[in-house]
Amino acid sequence: MATGIELLLAAALCAACPPPNGSLPANLILLGEDGGPSTELPIDLDTTDAGVDEDIGEETLETIISKKPKLHEMREWIGGKHLRIATLEDFPLSYTELLENGTRIGHGVSFQIIDFLKKKFNFTYEVFVPQENIIGSPKDFDRSLIEMVNSSVVHLAAAFIPSLSDQRSFVYYSTTTLDEGEWIMVMQRPRESASGSGLLAPFEFWVWILILVSLLAVGPIIYVLIILRNRLTGDGQQTPYSLGHCAWFVYGALMKQGSTLSPIADSTRLLFATWWIFITILTSFYTANLTAFLTLSKFTLPYNTVNDILAKNKHFVSMRGGGVEYAIRTTNESLSMLNRMIQNNYAVFSDETNDTYNLLNYVESNGYVFVRDRPAINIMLYQDYLYRKSISFSDEKVHCPFAMAKEPFLKKKRTFAYPIGSNLSQLFDPELLNLVESGIVKHLSSKDLPSAEICPQDLGGTERQLRNGDLMMTYYIMLAGFATALAVFSTELVFRYVNSRQEANKWARHGIGRTPNGQSVAPSRWLRGWRRLDSGHGQLLGASTHNQNVTPPPPYQSIFNGGSHGDGDPLNRWRRPLGHGNAIGTGVLLGGDSESGVRRLINGRDYLVFRTPNGQSQLVPVRSPSAALFQYSYTE
Ligand SMILES: *[C@@H]1O[C@H](CO)[C@@H](O)[C@H](O)[C@H]1NC(C)=O
Ligand SMILES: *[C@@H]1O[C@H](CO)[C@@H](O)[C@H](O)[C@H]1NC(C)=O
Ligand SMILES: *[C@@H]1O[C@H](CO)[C@@H](O)[C@H](O)[C@H]1NC(C)=O
Ligand SMILES: *[C@@H]1O[C@H](CO)[C@@H](O)[C@H](O)[C@H]1NC(C)=O
Ligand SMILES: *[C@@H]1O[C@H](CO)[C@@H](O)[C@H](O)[C@H]1NC(C)=O
Ligand SMILES: *[C@@H]1O[C@H](CO)[C@@H](O)[C@H](O)[C@H]1NC(C)=O
Ligand SMILES: *[C@@H]1O[C@H](CO)[C@@H](O)[C@H](O)[C@H]1NC(C)=O
């Protein structure tokens, strides 16, 4: 690396250097003052030697040679001329002011450029605006800017005109692109970020699906494995849990709740523990990711691209007669897929040139999306920001009620336009090119704006409290859960009712289902169903019998191996322990007098016939299979 001293040394040594080689490389064409070639062209000139490609070589040479004198000629022609210049109201790029004496003065970036050209080429100009503030198109020609240009009423149109294809047959766009216009969407700032369904955010869609699958699959798997193990080992200690219990355990573990299942066998324990480990890892990932999501998540807008507008059928507004309108209405332009939205009145084209008015009227009041090009939108939002800042001092959300999409709605090159066949563009284009390349045009369009971004998408409020919108999902889950429970509950009721009807029919068919009171069985069973619901123990023999005076017979085995309960009181032999003491004595009266049962043969089967206190006969089947069935149907 050259240090300062080395450089000094080199400079000192080079004072003695030979002067730079004065003679230029061979084959170089030198242009004289007037632009014509000063050196005689070598006869055997090869175009590749001149640094140009063969196919465009000749033309380039001709252009170079002919350009200078022509420009010189035109300069002289335009000096002192009076030009008529048309423009559009397109703040801040071009806008006009009408003085009291009827003179129109142009302002904005376009006229700063024109003024520069005016100084350079010494012409004067007059400003005109079309009767309607529209660019115009073949179908929208009347009173438009391109009509003025096409009819050569004006010498040029000084505005940032997007170069649209249809308009090309009426005007000549300057070859120098002033800038690349970017039309941006402005919309109301959404209350929360679009990913408001934050509870689902930590995992991808497929992860959720697989969690659901494992939730459904693991219960049966555990169930099957336990059964398999029991079969293989013949171990009676580990009771095989029912499928419902297994599924409930899986679900309870996923929710980090417990389960009453406590497996004894080691392998079963391992099975359970495996699921627990899975759940532990899963839930800690979920929690961590949810935290990160809520604190670091990016702010997203509901409408970011044209496709969002199209897919969600969003109303939008843009300037009448601007680039966006023609890009939509023209068949082969980039936005022609939005044409359907114009037909369905989703698109509005505002005649109003006051952007602030459009912003307040359409976006703030009606929730439209406003499409406008870049410098205009920045200035509009900045002015709005300044105004709001004067109203409320501290709350940033109040200052920035609007948000801009990042993706441009439309991109078009923008240039001045000339009548076809005009030679002004040849004169102006090199100067414009210099202005563009030196960044002056860009600077002019943003010079009234602060360099900081105004109202960025993400306002970056650090302490974000969870809003109701963030928790919407939980509320929905609650509602869905309650609704499901309600639905299940009502089907339970319906089933119970249907079942009781069937039972009643069955009993009635067999002719032995009469209640002691002579009522039909169905209502009392129905009622008993209700009571069962709140007692929770369907099989309480005493309680249910007491409540409805139906006296089911004693358990089969207790009749024949009496006293096996070790209960001294014979009255309570078949009674389960009861909460209500008053059941004793008023309920089952069969117990004591088992000897009063009479063995009868009815329909070819053995029955013990008991007599209830009400004088009704009660049959108890004696043959063991029937008795077991009978017992089962009563107790379960
Ligand atoms: C000057 O240019 C000529 C022609 O290209 C070359 O022959 C000569 O060596 C150059 N002299 C120096 C000092 O570079
Ligand atoms: C430029 O065009 C105008 C007519 O539009 C013509 O009068 C003038 O001579 C032209 N100038 C040159 C240098 O060709
Ligand atoms: C500009 O044009 C006017 C009118 O033709 C002429 O009087 C003036 O000298 C010109 N100025 C320059 C700098 O050429
Ligand atoms: C109109 O007023 C402006 C400024 O007051 C002046 O420069 C211009 O020459 C006036 N135009 C006419 C036609 O009087
Ligand atoms: C545009 O101008 C040309 C020549 O002045 C004219 O022939 C043509 O009719 C104009 N186009 C329209 C649509 O008026
Ligand atoms: C659109 O483009 C297609 C193919 O490039 C062409 O055939 C068609 O004529 C164009 N339509 C219009 C209205 O320009
Ligand atoms: C634009 O409209 C707003 C609101 O309607 C108004 O306050 C403002 O003065 C208007 N600006 C211009 C330049 O007319």
PDB file of N, CA, C and O in Angstrom, residues 416-461:
ATOM      1  N   PHE A 416     -41.010  13.331 -21.169  1.00  0.00           N
ATOM      2  CA  PHE A 416     -41.752  14.385 -21.843  1.00  0.00           C
ATOM      3  C   PHE A 416     -42.288  13.813 -23.144  1.00  0.00           C
ATOM      4  O   PHE A 416     -41.811  12.784 -23.628  1.00  0.00           O
ATOM      5  N   ALA A 417     -43.268  14.518 -23.732  1.00  0.00           N
ATOM      6  CA  ALA A 417     -43.806  14.051 -25.012  1.00  0.00           C
ATOM      7  C   ALA A 417     -43.775  15.192 -26.016  1.00  0.00           C
ATOM      8  O   ALA A 417     -43.913  16.365 -25.646  1.00  0.00           O
ATOM      9  N   TYR A 418     -43.549  14.843 -27.268  1.00  0.00           N
ATOM     10  CA  TYR A 418     -43.473  15.818 -28.348  1.00  0.00           C
ATOM     11  C   TYR A 418     -44.429  15.402 -29.445  1.00  0.00           C
ATOM     12  O   TYR A 418     -44.776  14.220 -29.545  1.00  0.00           O
ATOM     13  N   PRO A 419     -44.834  16.348 -30.278  1.00  0.00           N
ATOM     14  CA  PRO A 419     -45.603  15.935 -31.454  1.00  0.00           C
ATOM     15  C   PRO A 419     -44.730  15.054 -32.333  1.00  0.00           C
ATOM     16  O   PRO A 419     -43.504  15.197 -32.353  1.00  0.00           O
ATOM     17  N   ILE A 420     -45.387  14.167 -33.057  1.00  0.00           N
ATOM     18  CA  ILE A 420     -44.620  13.276 -33.924  1.00  0.00           C
ATOM     19  C   ILE A 420     -43.949  14.110 -35.010  1.00  0.00           C
ATOM     20  O   ILE A 420     -44.561  15.011 -35.596  1.00  0.00           O
ATOM     21  N   GLY A 421     -42.690  13.850 -35.219  1.00  0.00           N
ATOM     22  CA  GLY A 421     -41.942  14.589 -36.224  1.00  0.00           C
ATOM     23  C   GLY A 421     -41.285  15.841 -35.686  1.00  0.00           C
ATOM     24  O   GLY A 421     -40.598  16.537 -36.428  1.00  0.00           O
ATOM     25  N   SER A 422     -41.485  16.100 -34.399  1.00  0.00           N
ATOM     26  CA  SER A 422     -40.847  17.287 -33.839  1.00  0.00           C
ATOM     27  C   SER A 422     -39.350  17.054 -33.731  1.00  0.00           C
ATOM     28  O   SER A 422     -38.901  15.939 -33.476  1.00  0.00           O
ATOM     29  N   ASN A 423     -38.564  18.118 -33.941  1.00  0.00           N
ATOM     30  CA  ASN A 423     -37.130  17.932 -33.798  1.00  0.00           C
ATOM     31  C   ASN A 423     -36.611  18.482 -32.473  1.00  0.00           C
ATOM     32  O   ASN A 423     -35.423  18.524 -32.233  1.00  0.00           O
ATOM     33  N   LEU A 424     -37.538  18.898 -31.589  1.00  0.00           N
ATOM     34  CA  LEU A 424     -37.105  19.448 -30.301  1.00  0.00           C
ATOM     35  C   LEU A 424     -36.442  18.385 -29.431  1.00  0.00           C
ATOM     36  O   LEU A 424     -35.509  18.684 -28.693  1.00  0.00           O
ATOM     37  N   SER A 425     -36.949  17.166 -29.561  1.00  0.00           N
ATOM     38  CA  SER A 425     -36.430  16.151 -28.654  1.00  0.00           C
ATOM     39  C   SER A 425     -34.954  15.895 -28.926  1.00  0.00           C
ATOM     40  O   SER A 425     -34.185  15.617 -28.011  1.00  0.00           O
ATOM     41  N   GLN A 426     -34.573  16.004 -30.190  1.00  0.00           N
ATOM     42  CA  GLN A 426     -33.156  15.822 -30.499  1.00  0.00           C
ATOM     43  C   GLN A 426     -32.293  16.843 -29.781  1.00  0.00           C
ATOM     44  O   GLN A 426     -31.186  16.564 -29.349  1.00  0.00           O
ATOM     45  N   LEU A 427     -32.867  18.023 -29.652  1.00  0.00           N
ATOM     46  CA  LEU A 427     -32.115  19.099 -29.011  1.00  0.00           C
ATOM     47  C   LEU A 427     -32.086  18.935 -27.488  1.00  0.00           C
ATOM     48  O   LEU A 427     -31.057  19.111 -26.845  1.00  0.00           O
ATOM     49  N   PHE A 428     -33.253  18.570 -26.961  1.00  0.00           N
ATOM     50  CA  PHE A 428     -33.369  18.549 -25.497  1.00  0.00           C
ATOM     51  C   PHE A 428     -32.830  17.265 -24.882  1.00  0.00           C
ATOM     52  O   PHE A 428     -32.361  17.272 -23.747  1.00  0.00           O
ATOM     53  N   ASP A 429     -32.944  16.154 -25.611  1.00  0.00           N
ATOM     54  CA  ASP A 429     -32.640  14.870 -24.983  1.00  0.00           C
ATOM     55  C   ASP A 429     -31.241  14.784 -24.365  1.00  0.00           C
ATOM     56  O   ASP A 429     -31.109  14.298 -23.240  1.00  0.00           O
ATOM     57  N   PRO A 430     -30.197  15.236 -25.049  1.00  0.00           N
ATOM     58  CA  PRO A 430     -28.879  15.140 -24.409  1.00  0.00           C
ATOM     59  C   PRO A 430     -28.811  15.928 -23.097  1.00  0.00           C
ATOM     60  O   PRO A 430     -28.201  15.460 -22.121  1.00  0.00           O
ATOM     61  N   GLU A 431     -29.476  17.081 -23.084  1.00  0.00           N
ATOM     62  CA  GLU A 431     -29.462  17.878 -21.849  1.00  0.00           C
ATOM     63  C   GLU A 431     -30.236  17.166 -20.748  1.00  0.00           C
ATOM     64  O   GLU A 431     -29.798  17.108 -19.591  1.00  0.00           O
ATOM     65  N   LEU A 432     -31.392  16.618 -21.127  1.00  0.00           N
ATOM     66  CA  LEU A 432     -32.181  15.882 -20.136  1.00  0.00           C
ATOM     67  C   LEU A 432     -31.396  14.690 -19.613  1.00  0.00           C
ATOM     68  O   LEU A 432     -31.411  14.399 -18.419  1.00  0.00           O
ATOM     69  N   LEU A 433     -30.691  14.032 -20.522  1.00  0.00           N
ATOM     70  CA  LEU A 433     -29.909  12.872 -20.115  1.00  0.00           C
ATOM     71  C   LEU A 433     -28.874  13.272 -19.067  1.00  0.00           C
ATOM     72  O   LEU A 433     -28.671  12.572 -18.072  1.00  0.00           O
ATOM     73  N   ASN A 434     -28.254  14.429 -19.294  1.00  0.00           N
ATOM     74  CA  ASN A 434     -27.282  14.899 -18.308  1.00  0.00           C
ATOM     75  C   ASN A 434     -27.941  15.136 -16.959  1.00  0.00           C
ATOM     76  O   ASN A 434     -27.392  14.778 -15.914  1.00  0.00           O
ATOM     77  N   LEU A 435     -29.138  15.734 -17.001  1.00  0.00           N
ATOM     78  CA  LEU A 435     -29.841  16.013 -15.740  1.00  0.00           C
ATOM     79  C   LEU A 435     -30.204  14.716 -15.020  1.00  0.00           C
ATOM     80  O   LEU A 435     -30.094  14.625 -13.799  1.00  0.00           O
ATOM     81  N   VAL A 436     -30.638  13.727 -15.800  1.00  0.00           N
ATOM     82  CA  VAL A 436     -31.039  12.465 -15.173  1.00  0.00           C
ATOM     83  C   VAL A 436     -29.826  11.743 -14.620  1.00  0.00           C
ATOM     84  O   VAL A 436     -29.814  11.266 -13.488  1.00  0.00           O
ATOM     85  N   GLU A 437     -28.782  11.701 -15.433  1.00  0.00           N
ATOM     86  CA  GLU A 437     -27.621  10.911 -15.017  1.00  0.00           C
ATOM     87  C   GLU A 437     -26.892  11.529 -13.846  1.00  0.00           C
ATOM     88  O   GLU A 437     -26.294  10.828 -13.033  1.00  0.00           O
ATOM     89  N   SER A 438     -26.950  12.822 -13.751  1.00  0.00           N
ATOM     90  CA  SER A 438     -26.306  13.448 -12.593  1.00  0.00           C
ATOM     91  C   SER A 438     -27.195  13.398 -11.364  1.00  0.00           C
ATOM     92  O   SER A 438     -26.818  13.893 -10.308  1.00  0.00           O
ATOM     93  N   GLY A 439     -28.399  12.817 -11.502  1.00  0.00           N
ATOM     94  CA  GLY A 439     -29.269  12.665 -10.344  1.00  0.00           C
ATOM     95  C   GLY A 439     -30.042  13.909  -9.984  1.00  0.00           C
ATOM     96  O   GLY A 439     -30.646  13.974  -8.912  1.00  0.00           O
ATOM     97  N   ILE A 440     -30.024  14.891 -10.876  1.00  0.00           N
ATOM     98  CA  ILE A 440     -30.688  16.153 -10.534  1.00  0.00           C
ATOM     99  C   ILE A 440     -32.202  15.984 -10.558  1.00  0.00           C
ATOM    100  O   ILE A 440     -32.900  16.508  -9.689  1.00  0.00           O
ATOM    101  N   VAL A 441     -32.714  15.223 -11.508  1.00  0.00           N
ATOM    102  CA  VAL A 441     -34.165  15.019 -11.574  1.00  0.00           C
ATOM    103  C   VAL A 441     -34.646  14.325 -10.306  1.00  0.00           C
ATOM    104  O   VAL A 441     -35.647  14.705  -9.695  1.00  0.00           O
ATOM    105  N   LYS A 442     -33.907  13.331  -9.898  1.00  0.00           N
ATOM    106  CA  LYS A 442     -34.278  12.593  -8.694  1.00  0.00           C
ATOM    107  C   LYS A 442     -34.242  13.511  -7.469  1.00  0.00           C
ATOM    108  O   LYS A 442     -35.133  13.485  -6.621  1.00  0.00           O
ATOM    109  N   HIS A 443     -33.210  14.311  -7.442  1.00  0.00           N
ATOM    110  CA  HIS A 443     -33.079  15.226  -6.315  1.00  0.00           C
ATOM    111  C   HIS A 443     -34.236  16.217  -6.288  1.00  0.00           C
ATOM    112  O   HIS A 443     -34.819  16.482  -5.235  1.00  0.00           O
ATOM    113  N   LEU A 444     -34.592  16.738  -7.477  1.00  0.00           N
ATOM    114  CA  LEU A 444     -35.659  17.732  -7.521  1.00  0.00           C
ATOM    115  C   LEU A 444     -36.981  17.122  -7.060  1.00  0.00           C
ATOM    116  O   LEU A 444     -37.762  17.777  -6.368  1.00  0.00           O
ATOM    117  N   SER A 445     -37.226  15.868  -7.434  1.00  0.00           N
ATOM    118  CA  SER A 445     -38.532  15.314  -7.051  1.00  0.00           C
ATOM    119  C   SER A 445     -38.625  15.005  -5.576  1.00  0.00           C
ATOM    120  O   SER A 445     -39.727  14.840  -5.072  1.00  0.00           O
ATOM    121  N   SER A 446     -37.526  14.918  -4.893  1.00  0.00           N
ATOM    122  CA  SER A 446     -37.653  14.600  -3.470  1.00  0.00           C
ATOM    123  C   SER A 446     -37.039  15.667  -2.590  1.00  0.00           C
ATOM    124  O   SER A 446     -36.793  15.424  -1.428  1.00  0.00           O
ATOM    125  N   LYS A 447     -36.832  16.840  -3.125  1.00  0.00           N
ATOM    126  CA  LYS A 447     -36.071  17.800  -2.315  1.00  0.00           C
ATOM    127  C   LYS A 447     -36.913  18.418  -1.201  1.00  0.00           C
ATOM    128  O   LYS A 447     -36.357  18.929  -0.239  1.00  0.00           O
ATOM    129  N   ASP A 448     -38.236  18.345  -1.305  1.00  0.00           N
ATOM    130  CA  ASP A 448     -39.063  18.914  -0.239  1.00  0.00           C
ATOM    131  C   ASP A 448     -39.379  17.900   0.852  1.00  0.00           C
ATOM    132  O   ASP A 448     -40.133  18.198   1.765  1.00  0.00           O
ATOM    133  N   LEU A 449     -38.814  16.716   0.707  1.00  0.00           N
ATOM    134  CA  LEU A 449     -39.148  15.663   1.664  1.00  0.00           C
ATOM    135  C   LEU A 449     -38.007  15.469   2.646  1.00  0.00           C
ATOM    136  O   LEU A 449     -36.843  15.666   2.290  1.00  0.00           O
ATOM    137  N   PRO A 450     -38.323  15.092   3.862  1.00  0.00           N
ATOM    138  CA  PRO A 450     -37.250  14.736   4.795  1.00  0.00           C
ATOM    139  C   PRO A 450     -36.600  13.436   4.344  1.00  0.00           C
ATOM    140  O   PRO A 450     -37.234  12.630   3.666  1.00  0.00           O
ATOM    141  N   SER A 451     -35.369  13.256   4.717  1.00  0.00           N
ATOM    142  CA  SER A 451     -34.697  12.047   4.237  1.00  0.00           C
ATOM    143  C   SER A 451     -35.126  10.811   5.017  1.00  0.00           C
ATOM    144  O   SER A 451     -34.937   9.706   4.548  1.00  0.00           O
ATOM    145  N   ALA A 452     -35.713  11.022   6.195  1.00  0.00           N
ATOM    146  CA  ALA A 452     -36.209   9.860   6.938  1.00  0.00           C
ATOM    147  C   ALA A 452     -37.512   9.385   6.321  1.00  0.00           C
ATOM    148  O   ALA A 452     -38.233  10.164   5.700  1.00  0.00           O
ATOM    149  N   GLU A 453     -37.772   8.126   6.473  1.00  0.00           N
ATOM    150  CA  GLU A 453     -39.021   7.591   5.931  1.00  0.00           C
ATOM    151  C   GLU A 453     -40.181   8.069   6.788  1.00  0.00           C
ATOM    152  O   GLU A 453     -40.137   8.005   8.019  1.00  0.00           O
ATOM    153  N   ILE A 454     -41.201   8.560   6.108  1.00  0.00           N
ATOM    154  CA  ILE A 454     -42.363   9.055   6.844  1.00  0.00           C
ATOM    155  C   ILE A 454     -43.323   7.909   7.049  1.00  0.00           C
ATOM    156  O   ILE A 454     -43.681   7.224   6.104  1.00  0.00           O
ATOM    157  N   CYS A 455     -43.732   7.723   8.281  1.00  0.00           N
ATOM    158  CA  CYS A 455     -44.712   6.685   8.601  1.00  0.00           C
ATOM    159  C   CYS A 455     -44.346   5.357   7.947  1.00  0.00           C
ATOM    160  O   CYS A 455     -45.027   4.901   7.018  1.00  0.00           O
ATOM    161  N   PRO A 456     -43.276   4.742   8.364  1.00  0.00           N
ATOM    162  CA  PRO A 456     -42.924   3.448   7.775  1.00  0.00           C
ATOM    163  C   PRO A 456     -43.981   2.413   8.110  1.00  0.00           C
ATOM    164  O   PRO A 456     -44.806   2.623   9.003  1.00  0.00           O
ATOM    165  N   GLN A 457     -43.939   1.323   7.368  1.00  0.00           N
ATOM    166  CA  GLN A 457     -44.953   0.280   7.575  1.00  0.00           C
ATOM    167  C   GLN A 457     -45.001  -0.168   9.025  1.00  0.00           C
ATOM    168  O   GLN A 457     -46.046  -0.239   9.628  1.00  0.00           O
ATOM    169  N   ASP A 458     -43.824  -0.453   9.543  1.00  0.00           N
ATOM    170  CA  ASP A 458     -43.768  -0.911  10.921  1.00  0.00           C
ATOM    171  C   ASP A 458     -43.407   0.272  11.791  1.00  0.00           C
ATOM    172  O   ASP A 458     -42.294   0.784  11.729  1.00  0.00           O
ATOM    173  N   LEU A 459     -44.348   0.716  12.583  1.00  0.00           N
ATOM    174  CA  LEU A 459     -44.078   1.894  13.398  1.00  0.00           C
ATOM    175  C   LEU A 459     -43.095   1.576  14.514  1.00  0.00           C
ATOM    176  O   LEU A 459     -42.562   2.474  15.137  1.00  0.00           O
ATOM    177  N   GLY A 460     -42.873   0.334  14.755  1.00  0.00           N
ATOM    178  CA  GLY A 460     -41.820  -0.055  15.687  1.00  0.00           C
ATOM    179  C   GLY A 460     -42.105   0.296  17.126  1.00  0.00           C
ATOM    180  O   GLY A 460     -41.191   0.566  17.892  1.00  0.00           O
ATOM    181  N   GLY A 461     -43.378   0.336  17.495  1.00  0.00           N
ATOM    182  CA  GLY A 461     -43.676   0.497  18.911  1.00  0.00           C
ATOM    183  C   GLY A 461     -43.133  -0.711  19.640  1.00  0.00           C
ATOM    184  O   GLY A 461     -43.480  -1.839  19.310  1.00  0.00           O
TER     185      GLY A 461
END
